[in-house]
């Protein structure tokens, strides 16, 4: 099955016999509805990129959001699995 967004996955999994492989930090708050386990063989990391139109490059609000996302991703690296 394919989902258009990670946000749909908790509902799909909780109302079916399906499982999903997703980043843990996205579903910590769902632990009362879902069983969350670590995969001992999965230690790979993946890159996430931000893309924006060049006309928005200098926009103060857009810049703030991009910087905030960057800061949150660096802080979230403490939660990332280590190989």
PDB file of C-alpha atoms in Angstrom:
ATOM      1  CA  UNK A   1       0.000   0.000   0.000  1.00  0.00           C
ATOM      2  CA  UNK A   2       1.125   3.540  -0.590  1.00  0.00           C
ATOM      3  CA  UNK A   3       0.076   6.604   1.401  1.00  0.00           C
ATOM      4  CA  UNK A   4       0.180  10.172   0.145  1.00  0.00           C
ATOM      5  CA  UNK A   5       1.555  11.333   3.495  1.00  0.00           C
ATOM      6  CA  UNK A   6       3.036   9.893   6.690  1.00  0.00           C
ATOM      7  CA  UNK A   7       0.079  11.523   8.470  1.00  0.00           C
ATOM      8  CA  UNK A   8      -2.331   8.905   7.080  1.00  0.00           C
ATOM      9  CA  UNK A   9      -0.310   5.942   8.304  1.00  0.00           C
ATOM     10  CA  UNK A  10      -1.440   5.722  11.970  1.00  0.00           C
ATOM     11  CA  UNK A  11      -5.092   5.462  10.920  1.00  0.00           C
ATOM     12  CA  UNK A  12      -4.346   2.939   8.166  1.00  0.00           C
ATOM     13  CA  UNK A  13      -2.272   0.706  10.455  1.00  0.00           C
ATOM     14  CA  UNK A  14      -4.549   0.960  13.501  1.00  0.00           C
ATOM     15  CA  UNK A  15      -7.616  -0.083  11.496  1.00  0.00           C
ATOM     16  CA  UNK A  16      -6.027  -2.964   9.557  1.00  0.00           C
ATOM     17  CA  UNK A  17      -3.600  -5.865   9.828  1.00  0.00           C
ATOM     18  CA  UNK A  18      -0.900  -3.865   8.009  1.00  0.00           C
ATOM     19  CA  UNK A  19       2.466  -2.741   9.339  1.00  0.00           C
ATOM     20  CA  UNK A  20       4.508   0.297   8.322  1.00  0.00           C
ATOM     21  CA  UNK A  21       8.168   1.218   8.274  1.00  0.00           C
ATOM     22  CA  UNK A  22       8.336   4.902   9.243  1.00  0.00           C
ATOM     23  CA  UNK A  23      10.623   7.304  11.132  1.00  0.00           C
ATOM     24  CA  UNK A  24      10.068   6.775  14.887  1.00  0.00           C
ATOM     25  CA  UNK A  25      10.004  10.462  15.786  1.00  0.00           C
ATOM     26  CA  UNK A  26       6.890  10.997  13.682  1.00  0.00           C
ATOM     27  CA  UNK A  27       4.791   8.558  15.721  1.00  0.00           C
ATOM     28  CA  UNK A  28       5.947   8.761  19.339  1.00  0.00           C
ATOM     29  CA  UNK A  29       2.618  10.349  20.287  1.00  0.00           C
ATOM     30  CA  UNK A  30       0.744   7.399  18.730  1.00  0.00           C
ATOM     31  CA  UNK A  31       2.206   4.780  21.091  1.00  0.00           C
ATOM     32  CA  UNK A  32      -1.143   4.275  22.861  1.00  0.00           C
ATOM     33  CA  UNK A  33      -2.745   3.184  19.553  1.00  0.00           C
ATOM     34  CA  UNK A  34       0.181   1.448  17.902  1.00  0.00           C
ATOM     35  CA  UNK A  35       2.951  -0.937  18.864  1.00  0.00           C
ATOM     36  CA  UNK A  36       6.261   0.649  17.950  1.00  0.00           C
ATOM     37  CA  UNK A  37       9.397  -1.480  17.713  1.00  0.00           C
ATOM     38  CA  UNK A  38      12.956  -0.893  16.566  1.00  0.00           C
ATOM     39  CA  UNK A  39      14.261  -2.965  13.703  1.00  0.00           C
ATOM     40  CA  UNK A  40      17.633  -4.345  14.783  1.00  0.00           C
ATOM     41  CA  UNK A  41      18.857  -4.663  11.206  1.00  0.00           C
ATOM     42  CA  UNK A  42      17.916  -1.153  10.133  1.00  0.00           C
ATOM     43  CA  UNK A  43      20.533   1.456  10.883  1.00  0.00           C
ATOM     44  CA  UNK A  44      20.569   3.357   7.600  1.00  0.00           C
ATOM     45  CA  UNK A  45      19.911   7.050   7.572  1.00  0.00           C
ATOM     46  CA  UNK A  46      18.450   9.044   4.740  1.00  0.00           C
ATOM     47  CA  UNK A  47      18.750  12.589   3.521  1.00  0.00           C
ATOM     48  CA  UNK A  48      15.911  15.077   3.607  1.00  0.00           C
ATOM     49  CA  UNK A  49      16.034  18.181   1.458  1.00  0.00           C
ATOM     50  CA  UNK A  50      14.134  21.441   1.314  1.00  0.00           C
ATOM     51  CA  UNK A  51      13.180  22.912  -2.028  1.00  0.00           C
ATOM     52  CA  UNK A  52      11.700  26.352  -2.651  1.00  0.00           C
ATOM     53  CA  UNK A  53      11.154  28.683  -5.564  1.00  0.00           C
ATOM     54  CA  UNK A  54      13.893  31.264  -5.994  1.00  0.00           C
ATOM     55  CA  UNK A  55      11.379  34.122  -5.775  1.00  0.00           C
ATOM     56  CA  UNK A  56      10.830  33.101  -2.109  1.00  0.00           C
ATOM     57  CA  UNK A  57      14.531  32.841  -1.288  1.00  0.00           C
ATOM     58  CA  UNK A  58      14.722  36.267   0.351  1.00  0.00           C
ATOM     59  CA  UNK A  59      11.274  36.205   1.978  1.00  0.00           C
ATOM     60  CA  UNK A  60      11.742  36.668   5.743  1.00  0.00           C
ATOM     61  CA  UNK A  61       8.962  34.258   6.743  1.00  0.00           C
ATOM     62  CA  UNK A  62      10.117  31.538   4.362  1.00  0.00           C
ATOM     63  CA  UNK A  63      13.714  31.970   5.520  1.00  0.00           C
ATOM     64  CA  UNK A  64      12.607  31.678   9.164  1.00  0.00           C
ATOM     65  CA  UNK A  65      10.720  28.421   8.436  1.00  0.00           C
ATOM     66  CA  UNK A  66      13.701  26.949   6.538  1.00  0.00           C
ATOM     67  CA  UNK A  67      16.084  27.842   9.366  1.00  0.00           C
ATOM     68  CA  UNK A  68      13.695  26.426  11.982  1.00  0.00           C
ATOM     69  CA  UNK A  69      13.361  23.148  10.086  1.00  0.00           C
ATOM     70  CA  UNK A  70      17.144  22.945   9.790  1.00  0.00           C
ATOM     71  CA  UNK A  71      17.561  23.546  13.521  1.00  0.00           C
ATOM     72  CA  UNK A  72      14.932  20.931  14.409  1.00  0.00           C
ATOM     73  CA  UNK A  73      16.579  18.356  12.160  1.00  0.00           C
ATOM     74  CA  UNK A  74      19.958  18.878  13.835  1.00  0.00           C
ATOM     75  CA  UNK A  75      18.337  18.534  17.283  1.00  0.00           C
ATOM     76  CA  UNK A  76      16.517  15.394  16.115  1.00  0.00           C
ATOM     77  CA  UNK A  77      19.760  13.678  15.139  1.00  0.00           C
ATOM     78  CA  UNK A  78      20.077  12.550  18.770  1.00  0.00           C
ATOM     79  CA  UNK A  79      17.047  10.290  18.140  1.00  0.00           C
ATOM     80  CA  UNK A  80      18.422   8.807  14.939  1.00  0.00           C
ATOM     81  CA  UNK A  81      19.585   5.178  14.980  1.00  0.00           C
ATOM     82  CA  UNK A  82      23.318   4.638  14.952  1.00  0.00           C
ATOM     83  CA  UNK A  83      24.989   2.024  12.796  1.00  0.00           C
TER      84      UNK A  83
END
